[in-house]
Amino acid sequence: MNPSRLQQALATKEHVWGGWVVGPTSNGPEEFARAGYDYVGFDVQHGYLDDADAALLLRRLEHVPIGTAVRLPSADPAPIGRVLDAGADAVIVAMVESAEQAAAAVAATRYAPAGVRSYGPLRADLGLDPAGHEARATVFAMVETARGLAALDEICAVPGLSGIYVGPADLAICLGHRPAQAWTAPVVQEAIARIHATAAAAGLIAGVHAGAGVPGKAMARLGFQMITLASETQALRRGVAEHLREAQ
């Protein structure tokens, strides 16, 4: 099986830019692709989507040139397996606070004896080979809490983990600041820099949920490779405001 679109981008580009989808939109992912984004993330943790919604949206992107990731609230193997069967290139598991939780996330993407994923391929274009399905499954552990930060070295040492994905808002809250201060509070910026350095030293992909272009640029300068920018709702809000400004 060929590498996923996300894996291809990560292997060839210094910075891989992502959009984010929080609702059941079919046009949003296609517009991100049209704009030149490398991947789109589907938010099953905070968005108005469940894993079944994400699976349907993933099936629609079979012939759209963009990588895909799904953020899930836990390492529960059933939803992870469903979105991978539907073609997700990556899963991002939220609120990982220990090596054991990171290992559970990896196990959910692997078949026996290495893991607990159940075999149930849905996409004809992905074939039937279990080894191929495992090979294209990229798995990120989100580090976004004080406990996760304290266990960072152990999390990064988990075999099979592809990368670390920073959640700045929750990280800021855990460090005593408002979410908007993630990009200005020195203690939060120091924590983000430490996460990047530790992930890079472990040979892992360093990803971050920047949420906008300006912090995205800063994170790229810091060395992060996988950087999520605006969600479809943010892009819509900015676009409609600009159209109204022009008209008035």
Coordinates of N, CA and C in Angstrom, one line a residue:
M1 N 0.8 -1.2 0.0 CA 0.0 0.0 0.0 C 0.9 1.2 0.0
N2 N 0.5 2.2 -0.8 CA 1.3 3.5 -0.8 C 1.1 4.3 0.4
P3 N 2.0 5.2 0.8 CA 1.9 6.0 1.9 C 0.6 6.9 1.8
S4 N 0.1 7.3 2.9 CA -1.1 8.2 2.9 C -0.7 9.5 2.3
R5 N -1.7 10.3 2.0 CA -1.4 11.7 1.5 C -0.7 12.5 2.6
L6 N -1.1 12.3 3.9 CA -0.5 13.0 4.9 C 1.0 12.6 5.1
Q7 N 1.2 11.3 5.0 CA 2.6 10.8 5.1 C 3.5 11.3 4.0
Q8 N 2.9 11.4 2.8 CA 3.7 11.9 1.7 C 4.0 13.4 1.9
A9 N 3.1 14.2 2.4 CA 3.4 15.6 2.7 C 4.4 15.7 3.8
L10 N 4.3 14.9 4.9 CA 5.3 15.0 6.0 C 6.7 14.6 5.5
A11 N 6.7 13.7 4.5 CA 8.0 13.2 4.1 C 8.7 14.2 3.1
T12 N 8.0 15.1 2.6 CA 8.5 15.9 1.5 C 8.5 17.4 1.8
K13 N 7.8 17.9 2.8 CA 7.6 19.3 3.1 C 8.1 19.7 4.4
E14 N 8.8 20.9 4.5 CA 9.2 21.4 5.8 C 8.1 21.7 6.7
H15 N 7.0 22.3 6.1 CA 5.8 22.6 6.9 C 4.6 22.1 6.2
V16 N 3.8 21.5 7.0 CA 2.5 20.9 6.5 C 1.4 21.6 7.1
W17 N 0.6 22.3 6.3 CA -0.5 23.2 6.8 C -1.8 22.5 6.8
G18 N -2.6 22.6 7.9 CA -3.9 22.0 8.0 C -5.0 22.9 8.3
G19 N -6.2 22.5 7.8 CA -7.4 23.2 8.1 C -8.2 22.3 9.1
W20 N -9.3 22.8 9.6 CA -10.0 22.1 10.7 C -11.5 22.1 10.5
V21 N -12.2 21.0 10.7 CA -13.6 20.9 10.5 C -14.3 20.5 11.8
V22 N -15.3 21.3 12.2 CA -16.0 21.0 13.4 C -17.4 20.7 13.2
G23 N -17.9 20.8 12.0 CA -19.3 20.5 11.7 C -19.5 19.6 10.5
P24 N -20.7 19.1 10.2 CA -20.9 18.2 9.1 C -21.0 18.9 7.8
T25 N -19.9 19.5 7.3 CA -19.8 20.2 6.1 C -19.1 19.3 5.0
S26 N -19.6 19.3 3.8 CA -19.0 18.6 2.7 C -18.1 19.5 1.9
N27 N -18.4 20.8 1.9 CA -17.7 21.8 1.1 C -16.4 22.2 1.8
G28 N -16.4 22.3 3.1 CA -15.3 22.8 3.8 C -14.0 22.1 3.5
P29 N -13.9 20.8 3.6 CA -12.7 20.1 3.2 C -12.2 20.3 1.8
E30 N -13.1 20.4 0.9 CA -12.8 20.6 -0.5 C -12.2 22.0 -0.7
E31 N -12.8 23.0 0.0 CA -12.3 24.3 -0.1 C -10.9 24.4 0.5
F32 N -10.6 23.7 1.6 CA -9.2 23.7 2.1 C -8.3 23.1 1.1
A33 N -8.7 22.0 0.4 CA -7.9 21.4 -0.6 C -7.6 22.4 -1.8
R34 N -8.7 23.1 -2.2 CA -8.6 24.1 -3.3 C -7.6 25.2 -2.9
A35 N -7.6 25.6 -1.6 CA -6.7 26.7 -1.2 C -5.3 26.3 -1.1
G36 N -5.0 25.0 -1.1 CA -3.6 24.5 -1.1 C -3.2 24.0 0.3
Y37 N -4.1 23.7 1.2 CA -3.8 23.1 2.5 C -3.4 21.7 2.2
D38 N -2.5 21.2 3.1 CA -2.0 19.8 3.0 C -2.9 18.8 3.6
Y39 N -3.6 19.1 4.7 CA -4.5 18.2 5.3 C -5.7 18.9 6.0
V40 N -6.7 18.2 6.3 CA -7.8 18.7 7.1 C -8.1 17.8 8.3
G41 N -8.3 18.4 9.4 CA -8.6 17.6 10.6 C -10.1 17.6 10.9
F42 N -10.7 16.5 11.3 CA -12.1 16.4 11.7 C -12.1 16.3 13.2
D43 N -12.9 17.2 13.9 CA -12.9 17.2 15.3 C -14.0 16.5 16.0
V44 N -13.7 15.3 16.4 CA -14.7 14.5 17.1 C -14.7 14.7 18.6
Q45 N -13.7 15.5 19.1 CA -13.7 15.8 20.5 C -14.5 17.0 20.9
H46 N -14.3 18.1 20.2 CA -15.1 19.4 20.5 C -16.1 19.7 19.4
G47 N -16.0 19.2 18.2 CA -16.9 19.6 17.1 C -18.2 18.9 17.2
Y48 N -19.1 19.3 16.3 CA -20.4 18.7 16.2 C -20.4 17.5 15.2
L49 N -19.5 16.6 15.5 CA -19.3 15.4 14.7 C -19.1 14.2 15.7
D50 N -19.5 13.1 15.2 CA -19.1 11.8 15.9 C -18.3 11.0 14.9
D51 N -17.8 9.9 15.3 CA -16.9 9.1 14.4 C -17.6 8.7 13.2
A52 N -18.9 8.4 13.2 CA -19.7 8.0 12.1 C -19.8 9.2 11.1
D53 N -20.0 10.4 11.6 CA -20.0 11.6 10.7 C -18.6 11.8 10.0
A54 N -17.6 11.6 10.8 CA -16.2 11.8 10.3 C -16.0 10.7 9.2
A55 N -16.5 9.5 9.4 CA -16.3 8.4 8.4 C -17.0 8.8 7.1
L56 N -18.2 9.3 7.2 CA -18.9 9.7 5.9 C -18.1 10.8 5.2
L57 N -17.6 11.8 5.9 CA -16.9 12.9 5.3 C -15.6 12.4 4.7
L58 N -14.9 11.4 5.4 CA -13.7 10.9 4.9 C -13.9 10.1 3.5
R59 N -15.0 9.4 3.5 CA -15.3 8.7 2.2 C -15.5 9.6 1.1
R60 N -16.0 10.8 1.3 CA -16.2 11.8 0.3 C -14.9 12.4 -0.3
L61 N -13.8 12.2 0.5 CA -12.6 12.8 0.1 C -11.6 11.8 -0.6
E62 N -12.2 10.7 -1.0 CA -11.4 9.6 -1.6 C -10.6 10.2 -2.8
H63 N -11.2 11.0 -3.6 CA -10.5 11.6 -4.8 C -10.2 13.0 -4.7
V64 N -10.2 13.6 -3.5 CA -9.8 15.0 -3.2 C -8.3 15.0 -2.7
P65 N -7.4 15.8 -3.3 CA -6.0 15.7 -3.0 C -5.7 16.4 -1.7
I66 N -6.1 15.8 -0.6 CA -5.7 16.4 0.7 C -5.6 15.3 1.8
G67 N -4.7 15.4 2.7 CA -4.5 14.5 3.8 C -5.6 14.7 4.8
T68 N -5.8 13.7 5.7 CA -6.8 13.7 6.7 C -6.4 13.3 8.0
A69 N -7.0 13.9 9.1 CA -6.7 13.4 10.4 C -8.0 13.6 11.2
V70 N -8.2 12.8 12.2 CA -9.4 12.8 13.1 C -8.9 13.0 14.5
R71 N -9.4 14.0 15.2 CA -9.1 14.1 16.6 C -10.2 13.4 17.4
L72 N -9.8 12.5 18.3 CA -10.8 11.8 19.1 C -10.5 12.1 20.6
P73 N -11.5 11.9 21.4 CA -11.4 12.3 22.8 C -10.6 11.3 23.7
S74 N -10.4 10.1 23.2 CA -9.8 9.1 24.0 C -9.2 8.0 23.1
A75 N -8.5 7.1 23.7 CA -7.9 6.0 22.9 C -8.8 4.8 22.8
D76 N -10.1 5.0 22.9 CA -11.1 3.9 22.7 C -10.9 3.3 21.3
P77 N -10.6 2.0 21.2 CA -10.2 1.4 19.9 C -11.4 1.4 18.9
A78 N -12.6 1.3 19.3 CA -13.7 1.2 18.4 C -13.8 2.4 17.4
P79 N -14.0 3.7 18.0 CA -14.0 4.8 17.0 C -12.7 5.0 16.3
I80 N -11.6 4.7 16.9 CA -10.3 4.9 16.2 C -10.3 3.9 15.0
G81 N -10.7 2.7 15.2 CA -10.8 1.7 14.1 C -11.7 2.1 13.0
R82 N -12.9 2.7 13.4 CA -13.9 3.1 12.4 C -13.4 4.2 11.5
V83 N -12.7 5.2 12.0 CA -12.2 6.3 11.2 C -11.0 5.8 10.3
L84 N -10.2 5.0 10.9 CA -9.1 4.4 10.1 C -9.7 3.5 8.9
D85 N -10.7 2.7 9.2 CA -11.3 1.9 8.2 C -11.9 2.8 7.1
A86 N -12.4 4.0 7.5 CA -13.0 4.9 6.5 C -12.0 5.7 5.7
G87 N -10.7 5.5 6.1 CA -9.6 6.2 5.3 C -8.9 7.3 5.9
A88 N -9.1 7.6 7.2 CA -8.3 8.6 7.9 C -6.8 8.3 7.8
D89 N -6.0 9.3 7.4 CA -4.6 9.1 7.4 C -4.0 9.1 8.8
A90 N -4.6 9.8 9.7 CA -4.1 9.9 11.1 C -5.2 10.1 12.1
V91 N -4.8 9.7 13.3 CA -5.7 9.9 14.5 C -4.9 10.8 15.4
I92 N -5.6 11.7 16.0 CA -5.0 12.6 17.1 C -5.8 12.3 18.4
V93 N -5.1 11.7 19.3 CA -5.8 11.3 20.6 C -5.6 12.4 21.6
A94 N -6.7 13.0 22.1 CA -6.6 14.1 23.0 C -6.3 13.7 24.4
M95 N -5.8 14.7 25.2 CA -5.6 14.7 26.6 C -4.7 13.4 27.1
V96 N -3.7 13.1 26.3 CA -2.8 12.0 26.7 C -1.9 12.5 27.8
E97 N -1.9 11.8 28.9 CA -1.2 12.2 30.1 C -0.2 11.2 30.6
S98 N 0.0 10.1 29.9 CA 0.9 9.1 30.4 C 1.4 8.2 29.2
A99 N 2.5 7.5 29.4 CA 3.0 6.6 28.4 C 1.9 5.5 28.2
E100 N 1.2 5.1 29.2 CA 0.2 4.0 29.1 C -0.9 4.5 28.2
Q101 N -1.3 5.7 28.3 CA -2.4 6.2 27.4 C -1.9 6.3 26.0
A102 N -0.7 6.8 25.8 CA -0.1 6.9 24.5 C 0.0 5.5 23.8
A103 N 0.4 4.5 24.6 CA 0.6 3.1 24.1 C -0.8 2.6 23.8
A104 N -1.9 2.9 24.5 CA -3.2 2.5 24.2 C -3.6 3.1 22.8
A105 N -3.3 4.3 22.6 CA -3.6 5.0 21.3 C -2.9 4.2 20.1
V106 N -1.6 3.9 20.3 CA -0.9 3.1 19.3 C -1.6 1.8 19.1
A107 N -1.9 1.1 20.2 CA -2.5 -0.3 20.1 C -3.8 -0.2 19.3
A108 N -4.6 0.9 19.4 CA -5.8 1.0 18.7 C -5.7 1.0 17.2
T109 N -4.5 1.3 16.8 CA -4.2 1.4 15.3 C -3.5 0.2 14.8
R110 N -3.3 -0.8 15.6 CA -2.5 -2.0 15.2 C -3.4 -3.2 15.5
Y111 N -3.3 -4.2 14.6 CA -4.0 -5.5 14.7 C -3.2 -6.4 15.7
A112 N -3.8 -7.5 16.1 CA -3.1 -8.5 17.0 C -2.0 -9.1 16.2
P113 N -0.9 -9.5 16.8 CA -0.7 -9.4 18.3 C -0.1 -8.1 18.8
A114 N 0.1 -7.1 17.9 CA 0.7 -5.9 18.3 C -0.3 -4.9 19.0
G115 N -1.6 -5.1 18.7 CA -2.5 -4.2 19.2 C -3.9 -4.8 19.3
V116 N -4.9 -3.9 19.3 CA -6.3 -4.3 19.6 C -7.3 -3.9 18.5
R117 N -6.8 -3.4 17.4 CA -7.6 -3.0 16.3 C -8.3 -4.2 15.7
S118 N -9.6 -4.1 15.4 CA -10.4 -5.1 14.8 C -10.4 -4.9 13.3
Y119 N -10.2 -6.0 12.5 CA -10.1 -5.9 11.1 C -11.5 -5.7 10.4
G120 N -11.7 -4.6 9.7 CA -12.9 -4.3 9.1 C -12.8 -3.3 8.0
P121 N -12.0 -3.6 6.9 CA -11.8 -2.6 5.9 C -13.0 -2.1 5.2
L122 N -13.2 -0.8 4.9 CA -14.3 -0.3 4.2 C -14.0 0.3 2.9
R123 N -12.8 0.7 2.7 CA -12.4 1.5 1.5 C -11.8 0.5 0.5
A124 N -12.4 0.3 -0.7 CA -11.8 -0.6 -1.7 C -10.4 -0.1 -2.1
D125 N -10.2 1.2 -2.2 CA -8.9 1.7 -2.7 C -7.8 1.5 -1.7
L126 N -8.1 1.1 -0.5 CA -7.1 0.8 0.5 C -6.7 -0.6 0.6
G127 N -7.4 -1.5 -0.1 CA -7.0 -2.9 -0.2 C -7.4 -3.7 1.1
L128 N -6.9 -4.9 1.2 CA -7.3 -5.8 2.3 C -6.1 -6.2 3.1
D129 N -4.9 -5.7 2.9 CA -3.7 -6.2 3.6 C -3.6 -5.5 5.0
P130 N -3.7 -6.3 6.0 CA -3.6 -5.7 7.4 C -2.3 -4.9 7.6
A131 N -1.2 -5.4 7.1 CA 0.1 -4.7 7.3 C 0.1 -3.4 6.6
G132 N -0.6 -3.3 5.4 CA -0.7 -2.0 4.7 C -1.5 -1.0 5.5
H133 N -2.6 -1.5 6.1 CA -3.5 -0.7 6.9 C -2.8 -0.1 8.1
E134 N -2.0 -1.0 8.7 CA -1.2 -0.5 9.9 C -0.2 0.5 9.4
A135 N 0.5 0.3 8.3 CA 1.6 1.2 7.9 C 1.1 2.6 7.6
R136 N -0.1 2.7 7.1 CA -0.6 4.1 6.7 C -1.3 4.8 7.9
A137 N -1.4 4.2 9.0 CA -2.0 4.8 10.2 C -1.0 5.6 11.0
T138 N -1.1 6.9 10.9 CA -0.3 7.8 11.7 C -1.0 8.1 13.0
V139 N -0.3 8.1 14.1 CA -1.0 8.3 15.4 C -0.2 9.4 16.2
F140 N -1.0 10.4 16.6 CA -0.5 11.5 17.4 C -1.0 11.4 18.8
A141 N -0.2 11.7 19.8 CA -0.7 11.9 21.2 C -0.7 13.4 21.5
M142 N -1.9 13.9 21.9 CA -2.0 15.3 22.2 C -1.4 15.6 23.6
V143 N -0.5 16.5 23.8 CA 0.1 16.9 25.1 C -0.5 18.3 25.3
E144 N -1.4 18.4 26.3 CA -2.1 19.7 26.5 C -2.4 19.9 28.0
T145 N -1.8 19.1 28.9 CA -2.1 19.3 30.3 C -0.7 19.3 31.1
A146 N -0.8 19.7 32.3 CA 0.4 19.7 33.2 C 0.9 18.3 33.4
R147 N 0.0 17.3 33.5 CA 0.4 15.9 33.7 C 1.0 15.4 32.4
G148 N 0.5 15.7 31.3 CA 1.1 15.3 30.0 C 2.5 15.9 29.9
L149 N 2.6 17.2 30.3 CA 3.9 17.8 30.2 C 4.9 17.1 31.1
A150 N 4.5 16.7 32.3 CA 5.4 16.1 33.2 C 5.8 14.7 32.7
A151 N 4.9 14.1 32.0 CA 5.2 12.7 31.5 C 5.8 12.7 30.0
L152 N 6.2 13.9 29.5 CA 6.5 14.1 28.1 C 7.6 13.1 27.7
D153 N 8.7 13.0 28.4 CA 9.8 12.1 28.0 C 9.3 10.6 27.8
E154 N 8.5 10.2 28.8 CA 7.9 8.8 28.7 C 7.0 8.6 27.6
I155 N 6.1 9.6 27.3 CA 5.2 9.6 26.2 C 6.0 9.5 24.9
C156 N 7.0 10.3 24.7 CA 7.7 10.3 23.5 C 8.5 9.0 23.2
A157 N 8.7 8.2 24.3 CA 9.5 7.0 24.1 C 8.6 5.8 23.8
V158 N 7.3 6.0 23.6 CA 6.3 4.9 23.3 C 6.6 4.4 21.9
P159 N 6.9 3.1 21.8 CA 7.1 2.5 20.4 C 5.8 2.7 19.5
G160 N 6.0 3.0 18.3 CA 4.9 3.1 17.3 C 4.2 4.5 17.3
L161 N 4.5 5.3 18.2 CA 3.9 6.7 18.2 C 4.5 7.5 17.1
S162 N 3.7 8.2 16.3 CA 4.2 8.9 15.2 C 4.6 10.3 15.5
G163 N 3.9 10.9 16.4 CA 4.1 12.3 16.7 C 3.4 12.8 18.0
I164 N 3.8 14.0 18.3 CA 3.1 14.8 19.5 C 2.4 16.0 18.9
Y165 N 1.2 16.2 19.3 CA 0.4 17.3 18.8 C 0.0 18.2 20.0
V166 N 0.4 19.5 20.0 CA 0.2 20.4 21.1 C -1.2 21.0 21.0
G167 N -1.8 21.0 22.2 CA -3.1 21.7 22.4 C -2.8 22.9 23.2
P168 N -2.6 24.1 22.6 CA -2.1 25.3 23.4 C -3.2 25.8 24.4
A169 N -4.5 25.7 24.0 CA -5.5 26.3 24.9 C -5.6 25.6 26.2
D170 N -5.7 24.3 26.2 CA -5.7 23.6 27.5 C -4.4 23.7 28.2
L171 N -3.3 23.7 27.5 CA -2.0 23.8 28.1 C -1.9 25.1 28.8
A172 N -2.4 26.2 28.2 CA -2.4 27.5 28.9 C -3.2 27.5 30.2
I173 N -4.4 26.9 30.1 CA -5.3 26.8 31.3 C -4.6 26.1 32.4
C174 N -4.0 25.0 32.1 CA -3.3 24.2 33.1 C -2.1 24.9 33.7
L175 N -1.6 25.8 33.0 CA -0.4 26.6 33.5 C -0.8 27.9 34.1
G176 N -2.1 28.1 34.3 CA -2.6 29.3 35.0 C -2.9 30.5 34.1
H177 N -3.2 30.3 32.8 CA -3.5 31.4 32.0 C -4.7 31.2 31.1
R178 N -5.2 32.2 30.6 CA -6.4 32.1 29.7 C -6.0 31.5 28.3
P179 N -6.9 30.9 27.6 CA -6.5 30.3 26.3 C -5.8 31.3 25.4
A180 N -6.3 32.5 25.3 CA -5.8 33.5 24.4 C -4.3 33.8 24.7
Q181 N -3.9 33.5 26.0 CA -2.5 33.9 26.4 C -1.5 32.8 26.0
A182 N -2.0 31.7 25.3 CA -1.1 30.7 24.9 C 0.1 31.2 24.1
W183 N -0.2 32.3 23.3 CA 0.9 32.8 22.4 C 1.6 34.0 23.0
T184 N 1.3 34.4 24.2 CA 2.0 35.5 24.8 C 2.6 35.2 26.2
A185 N 2.0 34.3 26.9 CA 2.6 34.0 28.3 C 3.9 33.2 28.2
P186 N 5.0 33.8 28.7 CA 6.3 33.1 28.6 C 6.3 31.6 29.1
V187 N 5.5 31.3 30.2 CA 5.6 30.0 30.7 C 4.9 29.0 29.7
V188 N 3.9 29.4 29.0 CA 3.2 28.6 28.0 C 4.1 28.4 26.8
Q189 N 4.7 29.5 26.3 CA 5.6 29.4 25.2 C 6.8 28.6 25.5
E190 N 7.3 28.6 26.7 CA 8.4 27.8 27.1 C 8.0 26.3 27.1
A191 N 6.8 26.0 27.5 CA 6.3 24.6 27.5 C 6.1 24.1 26.1
I192 N 5.6 25.0 25.2 CA 5.4 24.6 23.8 C 6.8 24.3 23.2
A193 N 7.8 25.2 23.5 CA 9.1 25.0 22.9 C 9.7 23.7 23.4
R194 N 9.5 23.4 24.7 CA 10.0 22.1 25.3 C 9.4 20.9 24.6
I195 N 8.1 21.0 24.4 CA 7.4 19.8 23.7 C 8.0 19.6 22.4
H196 N 8.2 20.7 21.6 CA 8.8 20.5 20.3 C 10.2 19.9 20.4
A197 N 11.0 20.4 21.2 CA 12.4 19.9 21.3 C 12.4 18.5 21.8
T198 N 11.6 18.1 22.7 CA 11.5 16.7 23.1 C 11.0 15.8 22.1
A199 N 10.0 16.2 21.3 CA 9.5 15.3 20.3 C 10.5 15.2 19.2
A200 N 11.2 16.3 18.8 CA 12.2 16.2 17.7 C 13.4 15.3 18.1
A201 N 13.8 15.4 19.4 CA 14.9 14.6 19.8 C 14.5 13.1 19.8
A202 N 13.3 12.8 20.0 CA 12.8 11.4 19.9 C 12.5 10.9 18.5
G203 N 12.7 11.8 17.5 CA 12.5 11.5 16.1 C 11.0 11.5 15.8
L204 N 10.2 12.2 16.5 CA 8.7 12.2 16.3 C 8.3 13.5 15.5
I205 N 7.2 13.4 14.8 CA 6.6 14.6 14.2 C 6.1 15.5 15.3
A206 N 6.4 16.8 15.2 CA 5.9 17.8 16.1 C 4.8 18.6 15.4
G207 N 3.6 18.5 16.0 CA 2.4 19.2 15.5 C 1.8 20.1 16.5
V208 N 1.1 21.1 16.0 CA 0.5 22.0 17.0 C -0.8 22.6 16.4
H209 N -1.7 22.9 17.3 CA -3.0 23.5 16.9 C -2.9 25.0 17.0
A210 N -2.4 25.6 16.0 CA -2.1 27.1 16.0 C -3.4 27.9 16.0
G211 N -4.4 27.5 15.2 CA -5.7 28.2 15.2 C -5.8 29.4 14.4
A212 N -4.7 29.9 13.9 CA -4.7 31.1 13.0 C -3.4 31.3 12.3
G213 N -3.3 32.2 11.4 CA -2.1 32.3 10.6 C -0.9 32.9 11.3
V214 N -1.1 33.9 12.2 CA 0.0 34.5 12.8 C 0.7 33.6 13.8
P215 N -0.1 32.9 14.7 CA 0.6 31.9 15.6 C 1.2 30.8 14.8
G216 N 0.5 30.4 13.7 CA 1.0 29.4 12.8 C 2.4 29.7 12.3
K217 N 2.6 30.9 11.9 CA 3.9 31.3 11.4 C 4.9 31.3 12.5
A218 N 4.6 31.7 13.7 CA 5.5 31.6 14.8 C 5.9 30.2 15.1
M219 N 4.9 29.3 15.1 CA 5.2 27.9 15.3 C 6.1 27.2 14.2
A220 N 5.9 27.7 13.0 CA 6.8 27.2 11.9 C 8.2 27.6 12.2
R221 N 8.4 28.9 12.6 CA 9.7 29.4 12.9 C 10.3 28.6 14.1
L222 N 9.5 28.2 15.0 CA 10.0 27.4 16.2 C 10.4 26.0 15.8
G223 N 9.9 25.6 14.6 CA 10.3 24.3 14.1 C 9.3 23.2 14.0
F224 N 8.0 23.6 14.3 CA 6.9 22.6 14.2 C 6.7 22.3 12.7
Q225 N 6.5 21.1 12.4 CA 6.2 20.7 11.0 C 4.8 20.6 10.6
M226 N 3.9 20.1 11.5 CA 2.5 19.9 11.2 C 1.7 21.0 12.0
I227 N 1.1 21.9 11.2 CA 0.5 23.1 11.9 C -0.9 23.3 11.4
T228 N -1.8 23.2 12.3 CA -3.2 23.4 12.0 C -3.6 24.9 12.1
L229 N -4.2 25.4 11.1 CA -4.6 26.8 11.1 C -6.1 26.9 11.4
A230 N -6.8 27.6 10.5 CA -8.2 28.0 10.8 C -9.2 26.8 10.6
S231 N -10.2 26.8 11.4 CA -11.3 25.9 11.2 C -12.2 26.5 10.1
E232 N -13.2 25.6 9.6 CA -14.1 26.1 8.5 C -15.0 27.3 9.0
T233 N -15.3 27.2 10.3 CA -16.1 28.3 10.9 C -15.3 29.6 11.0
Q234 N -14.1 29.5 11.4 CA -13.2 30.7 11.5 C -13.0 31.3 10.1
A235 N -12.8 30.4 9.1 CA -12.6 30.9 7.7 C -13.9 31.6 7.2
L236 N -15.0 31.0 7.5 CA -16.3 31.6 7.1 C -16.5 32.9 7.7
R237 N -16.3 33.0 9.0 CA -16.5 34.2 9.8 C -15.6 35.4 9.2
R238 N -14.3 35.0 8.9 CA -13.4 36.0 8.4 C -13.8 36.4 7.0
G239 N -14.2 35.5 6.2 CA -14.6 35.8 4.8 C -15.8 36.6 4.7
V240 N -16.9 36.3 5.5 CA -18.1 37.1 5.4 C -17.9 38.5 5.9
A241 N -17.1 38.6 7.0 CA -16.8 39.9 7.5 C -16.1 40.8 6.5
E242 N -15.2 40.2 5.8 CA -14.5 41.0 4.8 C -15.4 41.4 3.6
H243 N -16.2 40.5 3.2 CA -17.2 40.8 2.1 C -18.1 42.0 2.5
L244 N -18.6 41.9 3.8 CA -19.4 43.0 4.3 C -18.6 44.3 4.4
R245 N -17.4 44.2 4.8 CA -16.6 45.4 4.9 C -16.4 46.1 3.5
E246 N -16.1 45.2 2.5 CA -15.9 45.8 1.2 C -17.2 46.4 0.7
A247 N -18.3 45.8 0.9 CA -19.6 46.3 0.4 C -19.9 47.6 1.0
Q248 N -19.6 47.8 2.3 CA -20.0 49.0 3.0 C -19.0 50.1 2.9

